[in-house]
Amino acid sequence: MASEPAASKARVLLVEDTLSLATLYGASLTQAGLPVDHVATGKEALEHLETGAYQVVLLDLQLPDINGFEVMRSLRERGIDVTTVVVTGQGSVVTAVEAMRRGAYDFLVKPVAAERMITTVRNAQERAMLQRTVEDLSPEIGTAGFFGFIGRSMIMRSVYRMIESVSKSRATVFITGESGTGKEVCADAIHRGGPRRDKPFIAINCAAIPRDLIESEVFGHIKGSFTGAIADRDGAAALADGGTLFLDEICEMDTALQSKLLRFLQTGRIQPVGSSEHKTVDVRVICATNRDPAQEVAAGRFREDLFYRLHVLPIHLPPLRERSGDVIDIATHFLHVYAREERKAFMSLSTEAQELLMSQPWPGNVRELQNVVRNAVVLNDGEVVTSAMLSLSGPNGDAAAGGAAGRTGSLCRPLTCPPMSTAPFPRPIVRPPRTADLRSRCPWACRCRRWNAP
């Protein structure tokens, strides 16, 4: 194999210190039409990658000089843009998961099947090409919106490009991201941008449905299959026939149902609860989670075979703190929406309000920002939202407002109520009924010794 980097950006750099494995991997990639260069140490890898000649690096974590984590850290510090696929030894899945947390695109566990390696490298190359062509998107996309998304930062343009690409496919999509980043918006965008746009889009939140009912919600049931099943009912999979089934918070799904979902993905057939018959449906499955799916697999809470069946086209939605340049666009959008809804005159955000919004960490992401803007519109009047109108208290009270609290005072503006009186309540005057009145109300008065007493 060549030792000098080539000029083509489509090349793969293989970093592997075991010569026999490097020869085997290199031959498999070359036969698949993927040009590859090989180095044996982390230092050599950094020297080659600095040339910018590679889209993908296959990085062994155990190297003779520096480990793979140090190589990844150096790549970040030097600003080298390359898609990393880590290769780890058998039993080192936890280490590989940590590598993904540090920015790796995917991981492979030794011994690596040739087909698996080739597929992973090609997917990584596709991701790299999408990231490097995001500048082709219209710069006005943040203002106009993209299927419900607002923002024109570079990282979001990469997401838009990925959505455009996967929308044309029938393969399953796995969306990851923190709560409030817009995972259902992303799933809906994929559906609306693809050939199934005129068919149903059915969403199920696996975390919001009791475990004993989730199977019925997904696959349906027949009359009498359980208490309360008074009629046959189609599940989400049948209702989405021809369209898209979105399974939100997929990692919350019970392991017993995970096996049934895997069977459905393999066969395309569903079996309603209580029924012995199967029905074939044509649906595209999109799933999402706010957890780290690879870590859930490593912990044994999510089936590994189901993960690989679902994790065909991964999309990660960045948290709002990583796209701070979009905060004002998003806030202005919601300001106009809620001003119309509440019939208010608000038109813009003051400079101080913009600075305050930009300085926040937004742990609740877009959903939190949306609620802050709505709160300001509902509780205030005017044409410009000022910093004093923004309620930014979080779990730690005013501390969530950061340094801005010193400028604007308490940013949490609770509704005020009239002071409560401390005077004692007057004692009610109780007048006991007269005996004659009680006697007249008692149907047994004529036989009651109490009433007949002298």
JSON list of C-alpha atoms in Angstrom, two decimals, residues 257-271 281 283:
[
{"chain": "A", "resi": 257, "resn": "LEU", "atom": "CA", "xyz": [-41.37, -5.30, 22.36]},
{"chain": "A", "resi": 258, "resn": "GLN", "atom": "CA", "xyz": [-37.93, -4.60, 20.89]},
{"chain": "A", "resi": 259, "resn": "SER", "atom": "CA", "xyz": [-37.80, -8.18, 19.59]},
{"chain": "A", "resi": 260, "resn": "LYS", "atom": "CA", "xyz": [-41.23, -7.80, 17.96]},
{"chain": "A", "resi": 261, "resn": "LEU", "atom": "CA", "xyz": [-40.18, -4.53, 16.38]},
{"chain": "A", "resi": 262, "resn": "LEU", "atom": "CA", "xyz": [-37.06, -6.22, 15.02]},
{"chain": "A", "resi": 263, "resn": "ARG", "atom": "CA", "xyz": [-39.18, -8.98, 13.49]},
{"chain": "A", "resi": 264, "resn": "PHE", "atom": "CA", "xyz": [-41.45, -6.37, 11.92]},
{"chain": "A", "resi": 265, "resn": "LEU", "atom": "CA", "xyz": [-38.47, -4.53, 10.42]},
{"chain": "A", "resi": 266, "resn": "GLN", "atom": "CA", "xyz": [-37.11, -7.79, 9.00]},
{"chain": "A", "resi": 267, "resn": "THR", "atom": "CA", "xyz": [-40.38, -9.08, 7.51]},
{"chain": "A", "resi": 268, "resn": "GLY", "atom": "CA", "xyz": [-42.58, -6.02, 7.02]},
{"chain": "A", "resi": 269, "resn": "ARG", "atom": "CA", "xyz": [-45.44, -7.93, 8.66]},
{"chain": "A", "resi": 270, "resn": "ILE", "atom": "CA", "xyz": [-47.39, -7.08, 11.81]},
{"chain": "A", "resi": 271, "resn": "GLN", "atom": "CA", "xyz": [-49.41, -9.27, 14.17]},
{"chain": "A", "resi": 281, "resn": "VAL", "atom": "CA", "xyz": [-47.62, -3.16, 5.62]},
{"chain": "A", "resi": 283, "resn": "VAL", "atom": "CA", "xyz": [-43.96, 1.82, 6.10]}
]
